[in-house]
Structure formats: structure tokens, C-alpha cells
mmCIF file of C-alpha atoms in Angstrom:
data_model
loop_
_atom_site.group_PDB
_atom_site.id
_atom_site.type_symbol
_atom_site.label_atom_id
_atom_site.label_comp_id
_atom_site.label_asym_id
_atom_site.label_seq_id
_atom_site.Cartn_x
_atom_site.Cartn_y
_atom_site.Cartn_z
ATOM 1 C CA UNK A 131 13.466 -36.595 3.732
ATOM 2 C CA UNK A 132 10.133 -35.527 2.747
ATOM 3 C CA UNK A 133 9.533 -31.492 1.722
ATOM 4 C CA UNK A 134 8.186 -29.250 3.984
ATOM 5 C CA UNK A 135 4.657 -28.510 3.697
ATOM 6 C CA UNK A 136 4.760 -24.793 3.655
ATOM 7 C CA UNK A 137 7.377 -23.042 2.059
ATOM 8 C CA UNK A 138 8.101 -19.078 3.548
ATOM 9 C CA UNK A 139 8.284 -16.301 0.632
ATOM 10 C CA UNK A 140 10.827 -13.851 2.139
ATOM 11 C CA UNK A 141 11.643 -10.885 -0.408
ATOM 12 C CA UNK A 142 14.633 -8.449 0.916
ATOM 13 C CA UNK A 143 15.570 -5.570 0.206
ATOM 14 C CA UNK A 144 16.534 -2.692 2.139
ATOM 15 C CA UNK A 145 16.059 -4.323 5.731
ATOM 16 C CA UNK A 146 19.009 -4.596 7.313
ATOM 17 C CA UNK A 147 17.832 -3.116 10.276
ATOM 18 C CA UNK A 148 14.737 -5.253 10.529
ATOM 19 C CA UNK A 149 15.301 -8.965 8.946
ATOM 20 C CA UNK A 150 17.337 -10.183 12.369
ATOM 21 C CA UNK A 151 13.700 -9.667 14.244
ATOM 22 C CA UNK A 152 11.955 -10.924 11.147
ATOM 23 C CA UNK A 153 13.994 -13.975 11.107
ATOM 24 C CA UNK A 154 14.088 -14.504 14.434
ATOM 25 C CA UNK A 155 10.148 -14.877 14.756
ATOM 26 C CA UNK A 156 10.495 -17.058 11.982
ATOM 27 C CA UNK A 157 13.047 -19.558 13.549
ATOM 28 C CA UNK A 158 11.398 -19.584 16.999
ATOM 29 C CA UNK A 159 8.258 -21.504 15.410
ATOM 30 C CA UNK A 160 6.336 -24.167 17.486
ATOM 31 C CA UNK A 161 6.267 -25.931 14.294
ATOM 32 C CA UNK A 162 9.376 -26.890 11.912
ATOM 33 C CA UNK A 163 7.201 -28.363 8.880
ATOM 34 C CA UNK A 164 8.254 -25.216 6.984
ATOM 35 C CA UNK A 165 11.113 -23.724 5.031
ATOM 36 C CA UNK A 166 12.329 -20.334 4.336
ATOM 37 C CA UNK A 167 13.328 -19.090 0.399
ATOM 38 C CA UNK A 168 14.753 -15.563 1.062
ATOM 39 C CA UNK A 169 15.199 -13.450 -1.679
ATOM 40 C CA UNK A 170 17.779 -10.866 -1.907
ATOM 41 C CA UNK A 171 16.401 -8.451 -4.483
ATOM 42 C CA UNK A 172 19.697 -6.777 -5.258
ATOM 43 C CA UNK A 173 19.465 -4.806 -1.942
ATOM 44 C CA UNK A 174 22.053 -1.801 -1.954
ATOM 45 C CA UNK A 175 22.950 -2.359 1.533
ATOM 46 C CA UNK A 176 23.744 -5.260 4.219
ATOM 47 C CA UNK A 177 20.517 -7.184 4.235
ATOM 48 C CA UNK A 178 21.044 -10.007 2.405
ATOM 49 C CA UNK A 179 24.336 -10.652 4.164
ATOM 50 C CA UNK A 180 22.401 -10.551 7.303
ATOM 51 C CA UNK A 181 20.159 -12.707 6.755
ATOM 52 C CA UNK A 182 22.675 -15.597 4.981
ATOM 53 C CA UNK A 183 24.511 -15.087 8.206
ATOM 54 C CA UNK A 184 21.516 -16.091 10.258
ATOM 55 C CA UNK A 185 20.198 -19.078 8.401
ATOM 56 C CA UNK A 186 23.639 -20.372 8.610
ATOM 57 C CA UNK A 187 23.886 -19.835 12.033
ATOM 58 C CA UNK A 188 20.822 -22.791 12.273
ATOM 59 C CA UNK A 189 20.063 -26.337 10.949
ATOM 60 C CA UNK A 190 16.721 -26.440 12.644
ATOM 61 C CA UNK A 191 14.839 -24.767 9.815
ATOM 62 C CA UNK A 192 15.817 -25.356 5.898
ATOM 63 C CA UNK A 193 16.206 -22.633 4.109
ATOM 64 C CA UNK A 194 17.485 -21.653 0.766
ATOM 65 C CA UNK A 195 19.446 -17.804 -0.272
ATOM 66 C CA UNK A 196 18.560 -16.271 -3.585
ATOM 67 C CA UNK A 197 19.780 -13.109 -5.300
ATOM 68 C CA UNK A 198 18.844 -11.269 -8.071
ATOM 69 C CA UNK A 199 21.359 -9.586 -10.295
ATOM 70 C CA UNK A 200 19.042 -6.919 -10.350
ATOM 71 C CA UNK A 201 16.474 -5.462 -8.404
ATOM 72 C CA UNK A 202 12.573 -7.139 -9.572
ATOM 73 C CA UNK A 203 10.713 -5.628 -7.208
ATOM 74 C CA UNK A 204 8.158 -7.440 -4.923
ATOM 75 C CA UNK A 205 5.617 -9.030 -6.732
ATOM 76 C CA UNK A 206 7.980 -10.464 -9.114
ATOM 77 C CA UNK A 207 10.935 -11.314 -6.528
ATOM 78 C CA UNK A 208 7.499 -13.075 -4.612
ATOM 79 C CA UNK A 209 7.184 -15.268 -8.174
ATOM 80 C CA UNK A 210 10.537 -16.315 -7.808
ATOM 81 C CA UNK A 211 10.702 -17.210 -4.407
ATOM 82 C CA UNK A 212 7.926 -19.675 -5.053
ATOM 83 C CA UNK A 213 9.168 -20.868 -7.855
ATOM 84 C CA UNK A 214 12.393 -22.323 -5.849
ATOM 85 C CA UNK A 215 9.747 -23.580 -3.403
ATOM 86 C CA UNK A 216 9.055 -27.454 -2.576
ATOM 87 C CA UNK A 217 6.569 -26.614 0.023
ATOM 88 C CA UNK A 218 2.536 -27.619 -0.573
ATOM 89 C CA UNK A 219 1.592 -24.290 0.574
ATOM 90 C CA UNK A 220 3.058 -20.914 0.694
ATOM 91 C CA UNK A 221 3.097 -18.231 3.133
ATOM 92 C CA UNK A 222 4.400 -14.989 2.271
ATOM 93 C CA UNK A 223 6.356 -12.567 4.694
ATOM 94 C CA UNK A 224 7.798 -9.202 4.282
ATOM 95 C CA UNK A 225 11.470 -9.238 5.707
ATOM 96 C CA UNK A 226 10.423 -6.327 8.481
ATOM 97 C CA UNK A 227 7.807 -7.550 10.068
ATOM 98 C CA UNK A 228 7.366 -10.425 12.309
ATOM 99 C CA UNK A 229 5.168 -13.496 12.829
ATOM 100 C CA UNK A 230 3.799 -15.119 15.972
ATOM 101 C CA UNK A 231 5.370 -18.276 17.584
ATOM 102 C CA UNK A 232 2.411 -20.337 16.604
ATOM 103 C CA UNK A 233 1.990 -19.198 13.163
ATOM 104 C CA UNK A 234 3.013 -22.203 11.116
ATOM 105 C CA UNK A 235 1.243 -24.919 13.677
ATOM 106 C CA UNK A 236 -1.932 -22.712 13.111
ATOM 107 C CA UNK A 237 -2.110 -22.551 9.705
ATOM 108 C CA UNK A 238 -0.770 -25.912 8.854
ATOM 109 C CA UNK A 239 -3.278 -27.675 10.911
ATOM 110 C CA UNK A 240 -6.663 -24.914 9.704
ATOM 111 C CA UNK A 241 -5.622 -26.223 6.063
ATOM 112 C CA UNK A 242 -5.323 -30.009 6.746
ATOM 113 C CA UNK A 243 -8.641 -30.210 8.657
ATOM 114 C CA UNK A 244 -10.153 -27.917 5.879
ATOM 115 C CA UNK A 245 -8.658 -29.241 2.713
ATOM 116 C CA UNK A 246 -8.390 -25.339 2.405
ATOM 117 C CA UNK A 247 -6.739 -23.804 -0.460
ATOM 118 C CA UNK A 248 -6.313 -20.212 1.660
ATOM 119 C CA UNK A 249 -6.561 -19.694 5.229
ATOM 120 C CA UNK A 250 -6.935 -16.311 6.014
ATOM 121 C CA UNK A 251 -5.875 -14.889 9.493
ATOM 122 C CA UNK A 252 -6.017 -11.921 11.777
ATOM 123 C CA UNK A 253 -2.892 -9.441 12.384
ATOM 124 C CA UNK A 254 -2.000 -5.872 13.746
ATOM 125 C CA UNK A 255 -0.449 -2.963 12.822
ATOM 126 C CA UNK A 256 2.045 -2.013 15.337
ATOM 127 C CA UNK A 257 4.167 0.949 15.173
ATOM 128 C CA UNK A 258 7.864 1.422 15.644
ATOM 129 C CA UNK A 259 7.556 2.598 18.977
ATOM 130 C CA UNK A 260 5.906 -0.617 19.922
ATOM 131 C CA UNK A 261 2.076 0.560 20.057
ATOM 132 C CA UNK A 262 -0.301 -1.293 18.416
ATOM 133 C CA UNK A 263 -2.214 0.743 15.957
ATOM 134 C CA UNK A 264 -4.759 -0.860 14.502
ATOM 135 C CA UNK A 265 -6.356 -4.586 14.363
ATOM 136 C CA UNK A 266 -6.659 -6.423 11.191
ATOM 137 C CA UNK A 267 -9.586 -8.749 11.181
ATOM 138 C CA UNK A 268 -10.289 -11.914 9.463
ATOM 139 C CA UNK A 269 -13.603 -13.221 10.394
ATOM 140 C CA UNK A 270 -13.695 -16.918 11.265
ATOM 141 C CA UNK A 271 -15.372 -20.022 9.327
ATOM 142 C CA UNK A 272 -15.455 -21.341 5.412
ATOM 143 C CA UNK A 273 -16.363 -20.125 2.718
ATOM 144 C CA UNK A 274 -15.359 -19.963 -1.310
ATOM 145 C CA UNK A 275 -13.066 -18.137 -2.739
ATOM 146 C CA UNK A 276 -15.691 -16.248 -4.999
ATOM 147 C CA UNK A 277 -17.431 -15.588 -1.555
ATOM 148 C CA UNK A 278 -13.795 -14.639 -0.081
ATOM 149 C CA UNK A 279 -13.304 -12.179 -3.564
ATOM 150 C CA UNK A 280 -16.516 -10.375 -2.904
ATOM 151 C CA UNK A 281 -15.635 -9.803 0.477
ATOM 152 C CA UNK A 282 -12.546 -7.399 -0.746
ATOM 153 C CA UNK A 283 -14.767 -5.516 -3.130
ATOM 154 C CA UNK A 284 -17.093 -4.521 0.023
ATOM 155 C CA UNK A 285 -13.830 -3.618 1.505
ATOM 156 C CA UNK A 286 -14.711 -6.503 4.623
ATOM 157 C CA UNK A 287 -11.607 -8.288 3.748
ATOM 158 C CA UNK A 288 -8.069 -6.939 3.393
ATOM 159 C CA UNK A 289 -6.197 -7.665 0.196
ATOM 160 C CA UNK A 290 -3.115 -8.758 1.508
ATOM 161 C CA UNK A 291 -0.423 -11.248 0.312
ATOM 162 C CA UNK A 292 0.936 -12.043 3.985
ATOM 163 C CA UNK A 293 -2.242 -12.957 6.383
ATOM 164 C CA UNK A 294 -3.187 -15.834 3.732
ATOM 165 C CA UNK A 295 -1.526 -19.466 3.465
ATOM 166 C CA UNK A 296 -2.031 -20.294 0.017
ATOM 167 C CA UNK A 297 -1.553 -23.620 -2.246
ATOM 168 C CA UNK A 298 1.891 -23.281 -4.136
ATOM 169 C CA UNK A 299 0.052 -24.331 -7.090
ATOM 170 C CA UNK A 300 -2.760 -21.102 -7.254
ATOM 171 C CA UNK A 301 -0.263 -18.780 -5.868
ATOM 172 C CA UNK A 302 2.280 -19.604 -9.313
ATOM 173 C CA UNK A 303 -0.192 -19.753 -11.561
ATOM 174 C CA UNK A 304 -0.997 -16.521 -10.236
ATOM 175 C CA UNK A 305 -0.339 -13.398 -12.809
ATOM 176 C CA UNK A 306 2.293 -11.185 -10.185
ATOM 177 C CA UNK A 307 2.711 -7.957 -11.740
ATOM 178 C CA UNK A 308 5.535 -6.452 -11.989
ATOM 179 C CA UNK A 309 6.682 -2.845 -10.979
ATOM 180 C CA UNK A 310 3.534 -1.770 -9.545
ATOM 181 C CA UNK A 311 3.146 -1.033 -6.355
ATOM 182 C CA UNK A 312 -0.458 -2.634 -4.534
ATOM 183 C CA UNK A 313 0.181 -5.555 -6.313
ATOM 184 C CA UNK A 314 -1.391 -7.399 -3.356
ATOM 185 C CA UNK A 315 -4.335 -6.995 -4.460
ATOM 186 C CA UNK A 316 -4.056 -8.578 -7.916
ATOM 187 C CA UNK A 317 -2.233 -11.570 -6.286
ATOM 188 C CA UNK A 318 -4.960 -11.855 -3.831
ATOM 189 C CA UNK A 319 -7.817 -11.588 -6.154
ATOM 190 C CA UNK A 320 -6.643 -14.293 -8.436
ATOM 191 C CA UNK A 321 -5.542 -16.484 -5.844
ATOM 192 C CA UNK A 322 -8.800 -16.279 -4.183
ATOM 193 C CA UNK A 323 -11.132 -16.305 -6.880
ATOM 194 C CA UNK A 324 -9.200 -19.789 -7.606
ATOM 195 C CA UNK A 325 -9.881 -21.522 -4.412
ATOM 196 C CA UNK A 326 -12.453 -24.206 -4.042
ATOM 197 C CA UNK A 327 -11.938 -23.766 0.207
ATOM 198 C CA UNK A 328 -11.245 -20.753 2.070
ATOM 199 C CA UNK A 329 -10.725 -21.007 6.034
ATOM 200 C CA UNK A 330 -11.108 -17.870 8.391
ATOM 201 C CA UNK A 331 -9.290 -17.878 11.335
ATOM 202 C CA UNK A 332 -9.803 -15.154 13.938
ATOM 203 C CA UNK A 333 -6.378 -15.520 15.386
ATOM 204 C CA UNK A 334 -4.213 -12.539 15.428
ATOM 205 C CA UNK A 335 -0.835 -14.294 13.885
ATOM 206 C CA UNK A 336 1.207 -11.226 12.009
ATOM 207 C CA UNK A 337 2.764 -8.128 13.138
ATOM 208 C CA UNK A 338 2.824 -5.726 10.586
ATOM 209 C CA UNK A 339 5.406 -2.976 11.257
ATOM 210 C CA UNK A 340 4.726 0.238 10.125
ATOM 211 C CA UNK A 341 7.604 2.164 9.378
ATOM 212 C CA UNK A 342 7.723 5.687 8.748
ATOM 213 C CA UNK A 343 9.327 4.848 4.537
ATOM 214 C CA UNK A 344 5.915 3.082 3.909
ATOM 215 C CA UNK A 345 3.798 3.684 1.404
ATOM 216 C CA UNK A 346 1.004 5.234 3.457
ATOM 217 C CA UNK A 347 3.255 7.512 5.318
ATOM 218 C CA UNK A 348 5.195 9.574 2.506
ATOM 219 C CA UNK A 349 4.664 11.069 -0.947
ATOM 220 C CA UNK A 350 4.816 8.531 -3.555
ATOM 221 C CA UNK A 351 4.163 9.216 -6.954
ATOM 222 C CA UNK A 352 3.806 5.669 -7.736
ATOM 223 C CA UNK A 353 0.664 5.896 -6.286
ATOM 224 C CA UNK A 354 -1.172 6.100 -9.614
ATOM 225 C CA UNK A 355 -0.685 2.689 -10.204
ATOM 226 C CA UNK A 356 -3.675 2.465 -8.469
ATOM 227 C CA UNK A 357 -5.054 3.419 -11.632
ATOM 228 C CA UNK A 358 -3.919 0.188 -13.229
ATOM 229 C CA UNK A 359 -4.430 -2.164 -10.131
ATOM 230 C CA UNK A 360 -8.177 -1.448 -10.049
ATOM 231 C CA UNK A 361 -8.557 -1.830 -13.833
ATOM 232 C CA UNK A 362 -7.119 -4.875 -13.549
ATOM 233 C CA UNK A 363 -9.300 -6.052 -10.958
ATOM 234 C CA UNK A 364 -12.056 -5.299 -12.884
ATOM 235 C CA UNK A 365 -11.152 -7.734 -15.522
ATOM 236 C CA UNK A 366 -10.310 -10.245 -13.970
ATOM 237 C CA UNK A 367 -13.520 -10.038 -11.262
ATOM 238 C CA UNK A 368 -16.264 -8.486 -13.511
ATOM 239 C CA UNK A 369 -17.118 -12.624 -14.785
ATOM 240 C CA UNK A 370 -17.679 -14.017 -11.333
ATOM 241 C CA UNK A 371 -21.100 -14.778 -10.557
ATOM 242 C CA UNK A 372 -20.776 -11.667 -7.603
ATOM 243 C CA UNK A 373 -23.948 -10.749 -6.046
ATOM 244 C CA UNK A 374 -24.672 -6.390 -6.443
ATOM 245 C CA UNK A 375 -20.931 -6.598 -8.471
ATOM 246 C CA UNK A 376 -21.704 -3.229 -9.906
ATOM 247 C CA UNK A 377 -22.414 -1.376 -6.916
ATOM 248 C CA UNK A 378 -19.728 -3.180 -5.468
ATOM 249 C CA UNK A 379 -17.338 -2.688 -7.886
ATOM 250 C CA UNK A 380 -18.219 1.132 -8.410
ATOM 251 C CA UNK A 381 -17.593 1.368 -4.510
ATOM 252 C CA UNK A 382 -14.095 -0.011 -4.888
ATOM 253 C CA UNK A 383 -13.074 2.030 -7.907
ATOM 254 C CA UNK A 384 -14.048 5.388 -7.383
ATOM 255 C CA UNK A 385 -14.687 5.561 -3.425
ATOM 256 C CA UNK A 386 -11.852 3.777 -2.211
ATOM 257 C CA UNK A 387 -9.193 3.609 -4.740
ATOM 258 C CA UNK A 388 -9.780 7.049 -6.426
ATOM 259 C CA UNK A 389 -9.940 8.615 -3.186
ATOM 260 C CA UNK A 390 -7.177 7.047 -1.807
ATOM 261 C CA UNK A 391 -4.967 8.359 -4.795
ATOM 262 C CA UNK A 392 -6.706 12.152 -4.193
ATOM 263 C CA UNK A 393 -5.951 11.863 -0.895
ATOM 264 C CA UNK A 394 -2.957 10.651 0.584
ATOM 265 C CA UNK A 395 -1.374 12.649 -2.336
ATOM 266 C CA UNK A 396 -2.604 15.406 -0.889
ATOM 267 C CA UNK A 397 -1.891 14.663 2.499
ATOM 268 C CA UNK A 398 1.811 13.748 1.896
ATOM 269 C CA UNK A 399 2.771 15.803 -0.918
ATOM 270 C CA UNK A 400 4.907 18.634 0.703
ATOM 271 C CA UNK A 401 4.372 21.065 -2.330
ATOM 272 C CA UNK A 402 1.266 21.497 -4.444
ATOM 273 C CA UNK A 403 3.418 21.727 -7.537
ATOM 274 C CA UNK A 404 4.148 17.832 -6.562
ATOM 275 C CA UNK A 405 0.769 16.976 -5.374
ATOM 276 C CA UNK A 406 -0.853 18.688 -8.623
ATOM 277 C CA UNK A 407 0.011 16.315 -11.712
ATOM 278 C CA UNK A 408 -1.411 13.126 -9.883
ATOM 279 C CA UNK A 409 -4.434 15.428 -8.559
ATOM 280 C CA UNK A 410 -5.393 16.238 -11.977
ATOM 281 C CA UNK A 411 -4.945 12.691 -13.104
ATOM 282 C CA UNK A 412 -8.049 11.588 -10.684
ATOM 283 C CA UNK A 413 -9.821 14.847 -11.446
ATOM 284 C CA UNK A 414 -9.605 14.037 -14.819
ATOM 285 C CA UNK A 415 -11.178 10.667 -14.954
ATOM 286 C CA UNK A 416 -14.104 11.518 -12.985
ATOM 287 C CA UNK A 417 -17.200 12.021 -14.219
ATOM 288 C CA UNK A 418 -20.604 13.509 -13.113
ATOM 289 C CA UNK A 419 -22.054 10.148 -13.197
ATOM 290 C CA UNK A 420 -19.518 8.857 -10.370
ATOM 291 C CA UNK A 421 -20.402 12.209 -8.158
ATOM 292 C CA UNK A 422 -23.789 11.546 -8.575
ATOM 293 C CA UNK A 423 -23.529 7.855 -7.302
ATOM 294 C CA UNK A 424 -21.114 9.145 -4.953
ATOM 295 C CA UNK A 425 -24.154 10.913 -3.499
ATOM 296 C CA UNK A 426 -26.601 8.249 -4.093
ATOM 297 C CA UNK A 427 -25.004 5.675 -2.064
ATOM 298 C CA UNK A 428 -25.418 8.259 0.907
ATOM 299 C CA UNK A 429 -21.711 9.227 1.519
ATOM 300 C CA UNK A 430 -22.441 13.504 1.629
ATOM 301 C CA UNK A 431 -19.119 14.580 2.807
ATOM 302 C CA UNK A 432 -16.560 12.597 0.059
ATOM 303 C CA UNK A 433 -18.939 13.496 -3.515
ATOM 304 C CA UNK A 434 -19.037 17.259 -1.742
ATOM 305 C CA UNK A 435 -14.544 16.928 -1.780
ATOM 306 C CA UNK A 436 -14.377 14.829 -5.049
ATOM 307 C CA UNK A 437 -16.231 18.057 -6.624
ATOM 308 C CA UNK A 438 -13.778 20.614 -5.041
ATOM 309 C CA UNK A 439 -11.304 18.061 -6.569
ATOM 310 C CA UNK A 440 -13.437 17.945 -9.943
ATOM 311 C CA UNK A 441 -13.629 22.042 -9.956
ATOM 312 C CA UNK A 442 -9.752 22.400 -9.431
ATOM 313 C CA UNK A 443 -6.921 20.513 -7.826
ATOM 314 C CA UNK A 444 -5.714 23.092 -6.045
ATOM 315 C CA UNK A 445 -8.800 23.699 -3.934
ATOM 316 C CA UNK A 446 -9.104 20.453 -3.126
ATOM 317 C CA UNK A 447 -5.665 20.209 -1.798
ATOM 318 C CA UNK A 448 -5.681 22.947 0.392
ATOM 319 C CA UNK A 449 -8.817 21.530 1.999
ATOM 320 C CA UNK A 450 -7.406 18.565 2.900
ATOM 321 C CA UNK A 451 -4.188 20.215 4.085
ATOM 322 C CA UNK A 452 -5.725 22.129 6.137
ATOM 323 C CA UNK A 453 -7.838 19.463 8.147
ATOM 324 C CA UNK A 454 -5.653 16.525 7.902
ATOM 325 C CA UNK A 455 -2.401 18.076 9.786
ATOM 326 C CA UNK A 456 0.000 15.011 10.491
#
């Protein structure tokens, strides 16, 4: 029997309430030309049991079980999962969400009538009582993966790992760090910037669930790694023949990631005496010269904040505590 042409990254770890749905979606494809390698990333709790008992349950789908004696983290547990894969194409999946019926058929058939290395595709964010909050767009024809790269640095094009098939072959060679959280978007820039073909399809595919542990929705100090994730990106982006890369690049750094650091620390942080050492890490690394561009590209309200940030922390915090009530 011949391999399956996409293989299905599944990392799991602390799930257990979530990867039966997540499966579920995933074994109720139109199309069977797939496989799933779950991870278990040394989850302290029932998940990967769960899920074993599931697969087994089946013999429509193949699938293969892997555990980690210890816990990786995603971006590496991501590596390894595609590393056991036979598939031409990968698709990755976090274990609590879910996927639509057609998501496989879709993708499968965008890529073979493309000879596309990524196919990019629309989702939502939905939240645990069943709303949907927000619509993640993908835009819809072809273009290069450079193209597709400077899309994410004018913030038109979401850095994720799971709304994009990608070729096995980019997404390994692919540099996945390890321990840092956002690593989507150093998997995505490589693996983009390494495509010849790029297809964007418009249809809404993925269901991302937000729960209220994520990232965006509690205090995380980890968030600095932010710090490290954009430096990175500049790196490995800063040779690509990117039209207005500066300006674009500037934009990324210190308007979105910088202030995303500033704040959602200060938004989440319950204490200011928590909120204060990662405050002053951002303070500290900006600069006149960023306020002042701040205010040349026309954005008056966030160079006016990122000053009350730049004067002291603590001002800054209780401004944004005070107008951003949850």
C-alpha cells in the first residue's frame, strides 16, 4: 500500500478534555488519503491514553502513537511528529481544536492542481461557549513564498503553523525552536520563504478553540520570548529581496511585537510587582528613534503609551488597567 499523501502533526499534552472532539473531526474526513502521528509529549494527565484508545477504536484512518519520555514542548514535539511521517505533505493540528469535514479533500486537491508547496486557508476563532469570535482570513490565489513572507511582516497574513499544508520536506528542514513559545512564527517564516508555490484558499477549514489557559488570556511570563522570536525573524528575513523591508520590518518589531509584550502583560498581570520586570524589559530597549517613527508612521495614540511606558512602567500599567477592564 502506497503512503498517504498528507501526514497529520498532532502534539498532546494536557487535552484530555478536548482530543475526543479533536479526533473526532479528524476521523470524520471526506477524504482518507491522510494519516495521523500523535504525539504524547509526556502529558501529566489522561490524554495520551485517550487518544490511543480512539485510534484503536478505527482502521479507517492510519495512525501511529508516540511518547516522549519527557516533555519537548511544541515546536520540537511538531519536529518529531514529522519526522515519523511518510506523508508528502504535512498538516499540523493542535489536539483541542477541530477541523472541518472537508479539510483534507480541500487541501489535497488546492496542492495537486497547484504543484503548491503551502496552501494557506481560512479559520475562526470560536470560543468555549460555542460563539465564534473572530474570522481568520486567508486571501485566495498564488503567489511565492517571498510574496507570502512579506505578507506576515505587514501583519496581512497570520503566522500560524495549523491553517498551512506544507511539503514534509520544507517543513523538516525547517529550524523548530525549542522552548519558546510563538514559535509559529519562525516555522512559518522559514517554511514560507522556502516555497516556490503558495495557494490561498478562502475557505474557512479550522476551528480554533480558545480556551481560557491560552496564551492570550492569562499572565505569562514567557512572553518575552517575543524578544527572541522577532530577532530571529529578522535574520532569517532581512536577505529576501522584500519590497519597503525596513519599514516593514520596524512595524513588526516595535509596533506589534513590542507592544504586544507591553501590553497583554499589563492587561493580565494581576499585580504590578509581576507585570513590572517584563515592563521594564520593553521599556528598556526602546529608544527615541522607535517613538519617533512610532509617530511618523501616523499611529498618535500607541508612541503617546510607549512614552508613558518609556517614562516609567508603572504609569504605563495603570493606564492600561484602567481602560482595558476584562
Amino acid at each position: 500500500m502506497s503512503p498517504p499523501r498528507i501526514s497529520v502533526l498532532l502534539p498532546i499534552y494536557k487535552v484530555e478534555d478536548y482530543v475526543e472532539d479533536c479526533l473526532d473531526s479528524l476521523l470524520s474526513q471526506s477524504c482518507t488519503d491522510f494519516e495521523i502521528i500523535a504525539v504524547d509529549d509526556s502529558s501529566p494527565d489522561r490524554s495520551g491514553e485517550i487518544a490511543a484508545r480512539i485510534l484503536a477504536q478505527q482502521d479507517r484512518i492510519p495512525w501511529k502513537l508516540v511518547r516522549n519520555t519527557d516533555n519537548k514542548g511544541l515546536a520540537e514535539t511538531r519536529k518529531i511528529a514529522a519526522l515519523e511521517a511518510r506523508g508528502d505533505y504535512v498538516l499540523c493540528v493542535d489536539s483541542d481544536d477541530r477541523v472541518h469535514h472537508d479539510l483534507i479533500r480541500t487541501v489535497l486537491r488546492e496542492a495537486e492542481q497547484h504543484d503548491a508547496d503551502v496552501v494557506v486557508f481560512a479559520a475562526e476563532s470560536i470560543s468555549p461557549d460555542g460563539t465564534v469570535n473572530y474570522d481568520i482570513a486567508s486571501g485566495d490565489g498564488i503567489i511565492s513564498g517571498v510574496e507570502a513572507v512579506q505578507k506576515i511582516l505587514e501583519l496581512r497574513m497570520q503566522a500560524f503553523c495549523w491553517n498551512k499544508l506544507v511539503r514534509r520536506s520544507i517543513f523538516v528542514a525547517a529550524e523548530h525552536p525549542c522552548g519558546l513559545i510563538f514559535e509559529d512564527v519562525c516555522v512559518s517564516v522559514q517554511t514560507l520563504a522556502n516555497a516556490k508555490v503558495v495557494r490561498l484558499i478562502p475557505d474557512k477549514l479550522y476551528s480554533y478553540m480558545l480556551r481560557e489557559s491560552g496564551i492570550s488570556r492569562r499572565f505569562n511570563p514567557q512572553i518575552v520570548d517575543l524578544f527572541a522570536i522577532i530577532d530571529w525573524v529578522e535574520r532569517s528575513t532581512a536577505s529576501l529581496p522584500i519590497v519597503d523591508y525596513k519599514r516593514l520590518f520596524f512595524r513588526l518589531k516595535y509596533m506589534w511585537a513590542y507592544r504586544a509584550i507591553a501590553f497583554q502583560t499589563a492587561i493580565t498581570a494581576p499585580t504590578y510587582q509581576l507585570a513590572s520586570p517584563i515592563l521594564q524589559s520593553v521599556s528598556e530597549k526602546l529608544r527615541a528613534k522607535h517613538l519617533l517613527g512610532m509617530l511618523a508612521d501616523r499611529r498618535l495614540k500607541l508612541p503617546i503609551l510607549m512614552t508613558m511606558l518609556k517614562i516609567h512602567p508603572w504609569f504605563f500599567y495603570c493606564f492600561v488597567r484602567r481602560f482595558n477592564r476584562r
